[in-house]
PDB file of C-alpha atoms and ligand atoms in Angstrom:
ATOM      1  CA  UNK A   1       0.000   0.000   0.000  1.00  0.00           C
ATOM      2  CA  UNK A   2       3.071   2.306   0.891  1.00  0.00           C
ATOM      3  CA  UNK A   3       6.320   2.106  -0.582  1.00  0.00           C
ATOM      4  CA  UNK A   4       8.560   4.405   0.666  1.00  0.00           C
ATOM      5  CA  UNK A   5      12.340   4.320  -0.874  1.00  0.00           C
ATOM      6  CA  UNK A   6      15.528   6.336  -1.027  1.00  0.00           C
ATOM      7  CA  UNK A   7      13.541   8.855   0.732  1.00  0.00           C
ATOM      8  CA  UNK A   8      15.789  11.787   2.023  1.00  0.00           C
ATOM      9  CA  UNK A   9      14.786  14.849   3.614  1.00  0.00           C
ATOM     10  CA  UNK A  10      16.785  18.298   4.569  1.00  0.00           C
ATOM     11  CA  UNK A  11      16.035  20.852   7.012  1.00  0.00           C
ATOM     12  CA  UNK A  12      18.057  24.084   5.454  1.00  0.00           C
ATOM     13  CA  UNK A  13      21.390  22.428   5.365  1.00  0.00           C
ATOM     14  CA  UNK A  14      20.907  19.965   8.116  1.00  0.00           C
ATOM     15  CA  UNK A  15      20.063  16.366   6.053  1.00  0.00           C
ATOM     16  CA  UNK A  16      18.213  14.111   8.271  1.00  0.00           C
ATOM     17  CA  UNK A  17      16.591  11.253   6.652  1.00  0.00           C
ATOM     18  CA  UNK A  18      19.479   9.359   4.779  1.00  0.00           C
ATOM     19  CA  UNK A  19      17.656   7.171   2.328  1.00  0.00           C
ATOM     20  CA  UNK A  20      14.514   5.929   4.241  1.00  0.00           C
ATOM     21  CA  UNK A  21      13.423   2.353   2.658  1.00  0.00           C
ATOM     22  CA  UNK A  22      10.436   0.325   4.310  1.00  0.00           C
ATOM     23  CA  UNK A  23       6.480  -0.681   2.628  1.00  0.00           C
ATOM     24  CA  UNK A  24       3.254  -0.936   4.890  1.00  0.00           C
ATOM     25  CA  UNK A  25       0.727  -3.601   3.636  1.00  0.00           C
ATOM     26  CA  UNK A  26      -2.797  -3.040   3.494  1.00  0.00           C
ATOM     27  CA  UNK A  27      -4.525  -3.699   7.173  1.00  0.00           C
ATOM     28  CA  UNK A  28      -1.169  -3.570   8.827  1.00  0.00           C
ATOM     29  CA  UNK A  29      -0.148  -1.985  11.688  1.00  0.00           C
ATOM     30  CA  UNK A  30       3.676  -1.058  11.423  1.00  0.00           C
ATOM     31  CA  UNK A  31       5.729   1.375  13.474  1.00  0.00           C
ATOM     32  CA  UNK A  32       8.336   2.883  13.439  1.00  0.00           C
ATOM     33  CA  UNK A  33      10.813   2.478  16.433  1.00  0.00           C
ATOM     34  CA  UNK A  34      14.257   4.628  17.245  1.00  0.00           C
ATOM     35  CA  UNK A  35      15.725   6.991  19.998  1.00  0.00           C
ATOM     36  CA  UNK A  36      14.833  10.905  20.058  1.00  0.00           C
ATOM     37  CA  UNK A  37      16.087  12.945  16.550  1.00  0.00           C
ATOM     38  CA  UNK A  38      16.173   9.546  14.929  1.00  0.00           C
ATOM     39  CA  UNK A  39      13.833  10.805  11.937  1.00  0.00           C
ATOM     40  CA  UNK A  40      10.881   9.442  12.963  1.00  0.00           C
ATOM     41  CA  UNK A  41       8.714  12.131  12.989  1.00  0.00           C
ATOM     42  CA  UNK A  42      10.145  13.772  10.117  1.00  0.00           C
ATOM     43  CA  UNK A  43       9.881  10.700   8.194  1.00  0.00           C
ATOM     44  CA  UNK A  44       5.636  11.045   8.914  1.00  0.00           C
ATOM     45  CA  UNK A  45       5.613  14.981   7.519  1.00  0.00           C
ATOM     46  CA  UNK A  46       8.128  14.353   4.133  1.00  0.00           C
ATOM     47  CA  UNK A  47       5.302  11.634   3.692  1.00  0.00           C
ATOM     48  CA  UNK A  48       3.032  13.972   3.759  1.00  0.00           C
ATOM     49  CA  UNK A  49       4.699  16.557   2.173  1.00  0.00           C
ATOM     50  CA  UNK A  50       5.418  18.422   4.928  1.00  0.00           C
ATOM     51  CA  UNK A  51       9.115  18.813   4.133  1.00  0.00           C
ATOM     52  CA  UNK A  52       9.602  21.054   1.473  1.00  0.00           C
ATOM     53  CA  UNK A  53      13.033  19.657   0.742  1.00  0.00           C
ATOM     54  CA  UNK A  54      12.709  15.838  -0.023  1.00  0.00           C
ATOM     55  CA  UNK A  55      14.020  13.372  -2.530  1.00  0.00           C
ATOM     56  CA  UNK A  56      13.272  10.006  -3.113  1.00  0.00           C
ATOM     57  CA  UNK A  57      10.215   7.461  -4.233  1.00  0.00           C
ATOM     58  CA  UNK A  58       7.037   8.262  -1.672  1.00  0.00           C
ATOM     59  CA  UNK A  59       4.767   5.684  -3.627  1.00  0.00           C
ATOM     60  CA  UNK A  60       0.877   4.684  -2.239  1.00  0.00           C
ATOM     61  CA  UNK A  61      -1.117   2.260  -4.387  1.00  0.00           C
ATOM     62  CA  UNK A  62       1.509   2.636  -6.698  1.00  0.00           C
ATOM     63  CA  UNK A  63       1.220   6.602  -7.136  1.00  0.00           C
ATOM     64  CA  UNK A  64       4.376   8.541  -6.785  1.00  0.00           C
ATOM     65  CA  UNK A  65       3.783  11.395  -4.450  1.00  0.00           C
ATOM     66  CA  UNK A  66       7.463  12.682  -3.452  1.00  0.00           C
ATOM     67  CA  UNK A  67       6.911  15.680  -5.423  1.00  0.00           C
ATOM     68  CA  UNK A  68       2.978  16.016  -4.352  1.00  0.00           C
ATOM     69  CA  UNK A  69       1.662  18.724  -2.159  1.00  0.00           C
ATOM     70  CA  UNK A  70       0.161  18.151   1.264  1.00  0.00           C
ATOM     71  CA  UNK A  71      -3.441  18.608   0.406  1.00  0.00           C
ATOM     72  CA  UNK A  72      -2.936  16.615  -3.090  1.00  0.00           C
ATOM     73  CA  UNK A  73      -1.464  13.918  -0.367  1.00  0.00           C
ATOM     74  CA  UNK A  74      -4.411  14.060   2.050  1.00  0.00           C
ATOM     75  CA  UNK A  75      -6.875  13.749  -0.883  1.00  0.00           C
ATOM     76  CA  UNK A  76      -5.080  10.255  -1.797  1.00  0.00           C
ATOM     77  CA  UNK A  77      -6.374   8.784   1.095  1.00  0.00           C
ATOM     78  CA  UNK A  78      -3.204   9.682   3.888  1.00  0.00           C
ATOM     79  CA  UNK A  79      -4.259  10.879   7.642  1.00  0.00           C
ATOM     80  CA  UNK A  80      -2.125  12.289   9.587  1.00  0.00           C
ATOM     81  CA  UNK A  81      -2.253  12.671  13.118  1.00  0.00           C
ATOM     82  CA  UNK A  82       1.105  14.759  14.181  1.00  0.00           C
ATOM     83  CA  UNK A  83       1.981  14.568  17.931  1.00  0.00           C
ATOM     84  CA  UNK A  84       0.677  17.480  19.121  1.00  0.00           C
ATOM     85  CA  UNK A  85      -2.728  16.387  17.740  1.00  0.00           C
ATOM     86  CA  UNK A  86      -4.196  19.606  16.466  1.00  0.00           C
ATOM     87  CA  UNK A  87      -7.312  20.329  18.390  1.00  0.00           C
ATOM     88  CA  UNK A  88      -9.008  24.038  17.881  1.00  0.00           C
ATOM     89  CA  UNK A  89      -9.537  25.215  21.273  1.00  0.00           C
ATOM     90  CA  UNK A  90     -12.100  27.539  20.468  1.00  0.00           C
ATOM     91  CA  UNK A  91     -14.283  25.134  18.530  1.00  0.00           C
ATOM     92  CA  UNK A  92     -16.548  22.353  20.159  1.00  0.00           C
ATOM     93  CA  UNK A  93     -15.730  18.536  20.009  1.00  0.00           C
ATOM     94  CA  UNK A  94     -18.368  18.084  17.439  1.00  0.00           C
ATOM     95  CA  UNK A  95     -16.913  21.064  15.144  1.00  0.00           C
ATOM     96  CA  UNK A  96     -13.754  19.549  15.355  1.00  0.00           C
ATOM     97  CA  UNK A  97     -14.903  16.225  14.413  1.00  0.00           C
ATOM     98  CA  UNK A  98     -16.406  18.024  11.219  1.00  0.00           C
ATOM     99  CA  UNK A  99     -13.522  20.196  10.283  1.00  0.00           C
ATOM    100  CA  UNK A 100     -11.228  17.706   7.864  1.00  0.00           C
ATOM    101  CA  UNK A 101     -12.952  17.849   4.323  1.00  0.00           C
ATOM    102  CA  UNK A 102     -14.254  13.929   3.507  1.00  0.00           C
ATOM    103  CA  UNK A 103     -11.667  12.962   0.805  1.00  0.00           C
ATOM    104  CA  UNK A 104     -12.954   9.511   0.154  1.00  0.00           C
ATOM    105  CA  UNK A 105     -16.053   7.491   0.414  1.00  0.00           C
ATOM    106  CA  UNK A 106     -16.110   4.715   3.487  1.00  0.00           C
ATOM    107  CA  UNK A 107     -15.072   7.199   6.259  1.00  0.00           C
ATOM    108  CA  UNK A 108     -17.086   6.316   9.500  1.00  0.00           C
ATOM    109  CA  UNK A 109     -20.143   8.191  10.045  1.00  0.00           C
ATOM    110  CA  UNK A 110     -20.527  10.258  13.109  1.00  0.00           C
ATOM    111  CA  UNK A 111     -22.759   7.725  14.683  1.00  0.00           C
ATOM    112  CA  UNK A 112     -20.169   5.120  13.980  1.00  0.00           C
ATOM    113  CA  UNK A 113     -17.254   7.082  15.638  1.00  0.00           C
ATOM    114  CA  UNK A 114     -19.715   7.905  18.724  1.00  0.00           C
ATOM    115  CA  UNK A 115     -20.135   3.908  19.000  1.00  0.00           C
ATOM    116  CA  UNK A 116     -16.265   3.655  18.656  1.00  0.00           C
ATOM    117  CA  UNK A 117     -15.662   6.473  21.326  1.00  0.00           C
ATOM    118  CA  UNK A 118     -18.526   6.907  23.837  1.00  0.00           C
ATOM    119  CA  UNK A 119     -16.388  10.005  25.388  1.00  0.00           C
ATOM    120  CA  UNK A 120     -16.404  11.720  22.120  1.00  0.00           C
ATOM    121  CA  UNK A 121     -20.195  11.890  22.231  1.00  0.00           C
ATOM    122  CA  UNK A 122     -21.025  12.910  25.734  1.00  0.00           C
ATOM    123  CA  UNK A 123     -18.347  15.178  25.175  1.00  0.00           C
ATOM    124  CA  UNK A 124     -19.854  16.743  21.219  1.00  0.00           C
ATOM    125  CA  UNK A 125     -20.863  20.055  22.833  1.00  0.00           C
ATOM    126  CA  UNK A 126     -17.489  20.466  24.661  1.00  0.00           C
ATOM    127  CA  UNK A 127     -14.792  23.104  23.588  1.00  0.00           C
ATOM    128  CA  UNK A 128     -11.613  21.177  22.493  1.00  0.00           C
ATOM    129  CA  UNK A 129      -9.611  23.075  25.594  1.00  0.00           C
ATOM    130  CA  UNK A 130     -11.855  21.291  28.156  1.00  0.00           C
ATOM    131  CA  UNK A 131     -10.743  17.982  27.010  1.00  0.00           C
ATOM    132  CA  UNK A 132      -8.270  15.567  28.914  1.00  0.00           C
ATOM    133  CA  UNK A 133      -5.086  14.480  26.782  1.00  0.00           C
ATOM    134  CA  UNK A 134      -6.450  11.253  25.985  1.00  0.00           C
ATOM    135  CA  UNK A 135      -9.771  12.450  24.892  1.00  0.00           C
ATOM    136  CA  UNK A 136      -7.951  15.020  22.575  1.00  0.00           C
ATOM    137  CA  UNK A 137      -6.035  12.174  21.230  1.00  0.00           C
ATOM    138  CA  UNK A 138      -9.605  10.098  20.390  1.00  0.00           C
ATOM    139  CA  UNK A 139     -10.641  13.209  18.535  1.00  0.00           C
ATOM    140  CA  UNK A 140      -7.516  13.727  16.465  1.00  0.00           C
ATOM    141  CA  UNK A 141      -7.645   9.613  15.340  1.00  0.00           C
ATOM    142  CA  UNK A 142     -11.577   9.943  14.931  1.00  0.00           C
ATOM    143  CA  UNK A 143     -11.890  13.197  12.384  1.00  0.00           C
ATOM    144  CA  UNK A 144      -9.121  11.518  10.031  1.00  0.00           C
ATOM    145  CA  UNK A 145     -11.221   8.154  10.770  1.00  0.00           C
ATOM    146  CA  UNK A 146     -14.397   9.939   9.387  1.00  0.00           C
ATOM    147  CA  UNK A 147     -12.842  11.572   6.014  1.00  0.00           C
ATOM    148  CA  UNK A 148     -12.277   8.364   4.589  1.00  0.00           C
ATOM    149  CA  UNK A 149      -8.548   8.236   4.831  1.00  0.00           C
ATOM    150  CA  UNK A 150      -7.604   4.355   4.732  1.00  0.00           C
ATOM    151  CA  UNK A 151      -3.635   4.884   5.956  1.00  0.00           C
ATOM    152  CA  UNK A 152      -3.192   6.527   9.277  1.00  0.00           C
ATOM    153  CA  UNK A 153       0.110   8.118  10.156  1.00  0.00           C
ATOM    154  CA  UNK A 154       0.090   8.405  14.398  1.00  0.00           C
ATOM    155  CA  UNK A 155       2.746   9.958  15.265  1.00  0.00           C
ATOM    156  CA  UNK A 156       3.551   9.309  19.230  1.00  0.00           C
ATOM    157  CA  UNK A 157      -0.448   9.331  20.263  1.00  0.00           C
ATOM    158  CA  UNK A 158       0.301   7.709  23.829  1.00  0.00           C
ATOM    159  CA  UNK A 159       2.796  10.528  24.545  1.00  0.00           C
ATOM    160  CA  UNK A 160       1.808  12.052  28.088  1.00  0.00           C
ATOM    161  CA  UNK A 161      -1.439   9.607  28.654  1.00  0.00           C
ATOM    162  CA  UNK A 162      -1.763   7.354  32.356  1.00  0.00           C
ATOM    163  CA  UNK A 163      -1.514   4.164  31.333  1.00  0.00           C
ATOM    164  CA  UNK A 164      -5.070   3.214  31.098  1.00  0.00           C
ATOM    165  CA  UNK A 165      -5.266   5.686  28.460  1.00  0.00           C
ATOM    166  CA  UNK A 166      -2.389   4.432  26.864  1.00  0.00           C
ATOM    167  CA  UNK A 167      -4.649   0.885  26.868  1.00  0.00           C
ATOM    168  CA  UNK A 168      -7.774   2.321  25.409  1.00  0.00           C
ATOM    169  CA  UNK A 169      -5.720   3.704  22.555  1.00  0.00           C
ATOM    170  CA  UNK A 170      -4.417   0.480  21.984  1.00  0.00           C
ATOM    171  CA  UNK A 171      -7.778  -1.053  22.116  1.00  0.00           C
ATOM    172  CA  UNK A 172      -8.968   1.502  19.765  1.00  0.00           C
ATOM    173  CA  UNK A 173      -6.162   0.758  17.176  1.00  0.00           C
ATOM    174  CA  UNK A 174      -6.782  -2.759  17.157  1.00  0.00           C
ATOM    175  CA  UNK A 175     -10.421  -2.203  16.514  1.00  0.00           C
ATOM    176  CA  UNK A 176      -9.251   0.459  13.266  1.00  0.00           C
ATOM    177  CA  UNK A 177      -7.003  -1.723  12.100  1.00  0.00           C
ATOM    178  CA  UNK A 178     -10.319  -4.981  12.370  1.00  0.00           C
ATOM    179  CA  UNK A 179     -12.113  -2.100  10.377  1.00  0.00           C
ATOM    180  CA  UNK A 180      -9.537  -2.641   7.178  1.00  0.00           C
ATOM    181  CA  UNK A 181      -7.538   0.264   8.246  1.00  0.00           C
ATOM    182  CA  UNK A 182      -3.621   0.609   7.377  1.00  0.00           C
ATOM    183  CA  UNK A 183      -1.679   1.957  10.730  1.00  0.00           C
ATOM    184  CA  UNK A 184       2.227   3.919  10.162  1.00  0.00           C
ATOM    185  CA  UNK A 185       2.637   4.548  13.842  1.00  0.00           C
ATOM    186  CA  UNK A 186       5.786   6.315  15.640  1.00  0.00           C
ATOM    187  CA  UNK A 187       6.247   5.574  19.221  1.00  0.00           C
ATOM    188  CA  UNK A 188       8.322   5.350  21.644  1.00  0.00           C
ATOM    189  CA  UNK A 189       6.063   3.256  24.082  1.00  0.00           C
ATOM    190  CA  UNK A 190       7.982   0.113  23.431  1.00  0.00           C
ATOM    191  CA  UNK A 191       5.082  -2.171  25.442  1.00  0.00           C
ATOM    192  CA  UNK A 192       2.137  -0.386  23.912  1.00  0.00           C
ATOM    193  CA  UNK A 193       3.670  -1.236  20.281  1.00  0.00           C
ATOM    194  CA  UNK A 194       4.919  -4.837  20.718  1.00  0.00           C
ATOM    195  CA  UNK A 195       1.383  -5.698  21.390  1.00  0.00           C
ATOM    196  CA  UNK A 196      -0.488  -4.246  18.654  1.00  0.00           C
ATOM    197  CA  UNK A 197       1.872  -3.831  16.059  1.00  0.00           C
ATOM    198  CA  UNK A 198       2.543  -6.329  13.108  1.00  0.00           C
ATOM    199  CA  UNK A 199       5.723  -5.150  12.060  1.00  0.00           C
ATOM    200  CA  UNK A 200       8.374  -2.953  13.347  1.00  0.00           C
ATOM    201  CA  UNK A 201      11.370  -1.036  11.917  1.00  0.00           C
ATOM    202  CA  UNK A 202      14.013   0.175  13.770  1.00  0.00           C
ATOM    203  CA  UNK A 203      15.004   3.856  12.879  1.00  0.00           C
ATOM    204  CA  UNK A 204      19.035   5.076  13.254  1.00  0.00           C
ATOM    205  CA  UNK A 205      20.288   8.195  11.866  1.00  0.00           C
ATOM    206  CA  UNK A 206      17.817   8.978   9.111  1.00  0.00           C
ATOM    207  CA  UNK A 207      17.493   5.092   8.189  1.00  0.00           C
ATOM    208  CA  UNK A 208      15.940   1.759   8.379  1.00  0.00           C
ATOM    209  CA  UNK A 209      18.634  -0.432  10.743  1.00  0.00           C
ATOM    210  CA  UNK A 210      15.874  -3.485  11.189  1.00  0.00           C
ATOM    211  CA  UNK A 211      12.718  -4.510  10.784  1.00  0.00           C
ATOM    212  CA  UNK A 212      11.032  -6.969  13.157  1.00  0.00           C
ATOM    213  CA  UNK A 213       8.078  -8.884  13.112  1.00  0.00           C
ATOM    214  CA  UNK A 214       5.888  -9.419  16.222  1.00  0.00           C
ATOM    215  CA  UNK A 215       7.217 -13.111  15.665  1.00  0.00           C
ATOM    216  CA  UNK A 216      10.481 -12.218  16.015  1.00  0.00           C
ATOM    217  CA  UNK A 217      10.060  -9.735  18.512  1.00  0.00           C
ATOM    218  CA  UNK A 218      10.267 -12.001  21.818  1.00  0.00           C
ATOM    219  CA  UNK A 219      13.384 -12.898  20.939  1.00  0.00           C
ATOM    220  CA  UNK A 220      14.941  -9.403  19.924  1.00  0.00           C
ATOM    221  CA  UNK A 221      13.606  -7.409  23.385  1.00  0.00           C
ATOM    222  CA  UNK A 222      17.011  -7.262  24.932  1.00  0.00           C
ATOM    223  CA  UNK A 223      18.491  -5.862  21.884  1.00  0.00           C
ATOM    224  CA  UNK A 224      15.631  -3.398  20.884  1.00  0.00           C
ATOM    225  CA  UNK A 225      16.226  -2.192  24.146  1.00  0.00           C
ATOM    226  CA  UNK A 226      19.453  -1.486  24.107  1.00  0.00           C
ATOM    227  CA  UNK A 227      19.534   0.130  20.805  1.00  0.00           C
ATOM    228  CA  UNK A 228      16.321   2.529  21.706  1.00  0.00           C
ATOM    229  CA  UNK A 229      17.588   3.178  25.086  1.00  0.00           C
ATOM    230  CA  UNK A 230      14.880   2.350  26.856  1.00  0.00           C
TER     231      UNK A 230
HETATM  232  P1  ATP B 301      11.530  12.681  18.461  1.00  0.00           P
HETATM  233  O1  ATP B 301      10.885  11.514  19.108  1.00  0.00           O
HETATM  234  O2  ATP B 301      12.466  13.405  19.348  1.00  0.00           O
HETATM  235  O3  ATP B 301      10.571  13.593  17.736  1.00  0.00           O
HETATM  236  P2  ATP B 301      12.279  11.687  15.877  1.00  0.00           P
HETATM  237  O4  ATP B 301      12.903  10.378  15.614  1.00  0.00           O
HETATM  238  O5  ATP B 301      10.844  11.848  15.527  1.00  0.00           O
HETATM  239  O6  ATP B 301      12.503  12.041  17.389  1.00  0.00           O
HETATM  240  P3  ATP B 301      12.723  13.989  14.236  1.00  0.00           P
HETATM  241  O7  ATP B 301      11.768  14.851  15.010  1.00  0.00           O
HETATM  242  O8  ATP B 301      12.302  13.508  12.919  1.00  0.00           O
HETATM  243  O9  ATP B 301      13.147  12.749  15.124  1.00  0.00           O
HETATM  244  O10 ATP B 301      14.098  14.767  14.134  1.00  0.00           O
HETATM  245  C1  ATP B 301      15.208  14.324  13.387  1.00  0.00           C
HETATM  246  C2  ATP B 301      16.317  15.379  13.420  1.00  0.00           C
HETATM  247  O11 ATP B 301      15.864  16.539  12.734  1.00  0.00           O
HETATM  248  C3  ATP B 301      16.694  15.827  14.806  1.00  0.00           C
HETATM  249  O12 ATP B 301      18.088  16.019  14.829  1.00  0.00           O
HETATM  250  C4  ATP B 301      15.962  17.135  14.981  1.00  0.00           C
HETATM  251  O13 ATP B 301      16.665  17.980  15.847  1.00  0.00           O
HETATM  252  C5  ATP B 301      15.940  17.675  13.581  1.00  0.00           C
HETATM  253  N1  ATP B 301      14.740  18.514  13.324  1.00  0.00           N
HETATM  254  C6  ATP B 301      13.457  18.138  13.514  1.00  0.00           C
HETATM  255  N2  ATP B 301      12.596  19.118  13.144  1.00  0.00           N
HETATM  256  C7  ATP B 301      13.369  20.154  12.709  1.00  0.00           C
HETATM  257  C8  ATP B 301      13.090  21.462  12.177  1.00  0.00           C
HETATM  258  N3  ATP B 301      11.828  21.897  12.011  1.00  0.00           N
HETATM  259  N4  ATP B 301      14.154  22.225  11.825  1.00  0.00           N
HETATM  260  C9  ATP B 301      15.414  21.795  11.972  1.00  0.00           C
HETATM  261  N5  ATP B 301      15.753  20.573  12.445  1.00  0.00           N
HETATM  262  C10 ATP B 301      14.759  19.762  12.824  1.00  0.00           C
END
């Protein structure tokens, strides 16, 4: 579904992302994994075009998009949900939910995201500021879920939650990715990932240094470890 290859990315002279080569499949969840100013986050925007200054192949169902602009990339069918999640303060939960433009039939409905996060709905009338950092987090996932986008980028979304946030996040992943949804998640929550995730890649320096299955992963723990630092 994604093919993403000899992707390099700049920031004024500073070159970050040193030939970035991985694919998602459809209805996978993959993520990527790697210590702080690894490129994982920047690897999420120059998908989205986000990075002005990017070279490489960016393909998704076999469309190049390197050169593409963010909205042309949104339109495609991407979501992205950056980390710090993008909620209008001054609008209401509801308004917020409305505000992405649909860019592709089978989004969720409002009544289906309401079933998928009862918060979200006894919450609609709520301004954004009056919501707890989980429930912001729900809202950012749910308005991509409900423009029809079919690969979501996450970028860190248990950053900050308790932990029994953390596991209705998870919970709510698994049930997007039951709904034929295609997950690119960054995180550094090693324990959320491991159980959610089908594949993993391990970000160093701008570039792919593994990838892991959740097959393999019992037996590469002690090593993941030490090479996130965690
Ligand atoms: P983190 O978890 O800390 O966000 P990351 O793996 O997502 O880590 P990036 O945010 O992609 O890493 O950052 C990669 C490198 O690019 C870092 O050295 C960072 O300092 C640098 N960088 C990130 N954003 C910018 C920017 N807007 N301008 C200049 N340099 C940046």
């Amino acid at each position: 579904m994604l093919e993403v290859s000899n992707l390099n990315a700049w920031y004024d002279e500073s070159h970050v992302l040193h030939g970035m080569d991985f694919t998602v499949g459809e209805g996978e969840v993959v993520t990527l994994l790697g210590r702080n100013g690894a490129g994982k986050t920047t690897t999420l925007k120059s998908i989205m075009g986000l990075v002005p200054n990017r070279k490489g192949s960016v393909r998704y169902r076999g469309q190049e998009f390197i050169s593409a602009r963010p909205d042309v990339i949104g339109r495609a069918g991407l979501g992205f949900c950056p980390e710090e999640r993008g909620i209008f303060a001054s609008l209401t939960v509801h308004e917020n939910l409305l505000l992405p433009p649909i860019v592709a039939p089978g989004g969720l409905t409002i009544a289906e995201i309401h079933d998928l996060f009862p918060n979200l709905q006894e919450r609609a009338r709520s301004p954004g500021t009056k919501l707890s950092g989980g429930e912001q987090q729900m809202l950012a996932i749910a308005r991509i879920l409900r423009t029809g986008a079919k690969l979501l980028l996450l970028d860190e979304p248990t950053e900050g939650l308790a932990p029994v946030i953390v596991q209705q996040i998870g919970r709510m992943i698994a049930e997007i990715k039951r709904r034929g949804f295609t997950v690119l998640l960054v995180e550094q929550n090693f324990r959320f990932v491991s159980q959610l995730a089908d594949r993993h890649y391990v970000v160093e320096q701008g570039r792919i240094a593994d990838m892991i299955t959740a097959e393999a992963l019992p037996g590469k723990m002690d090593d993941l470890h030490r090479r996130l630092g965690v």
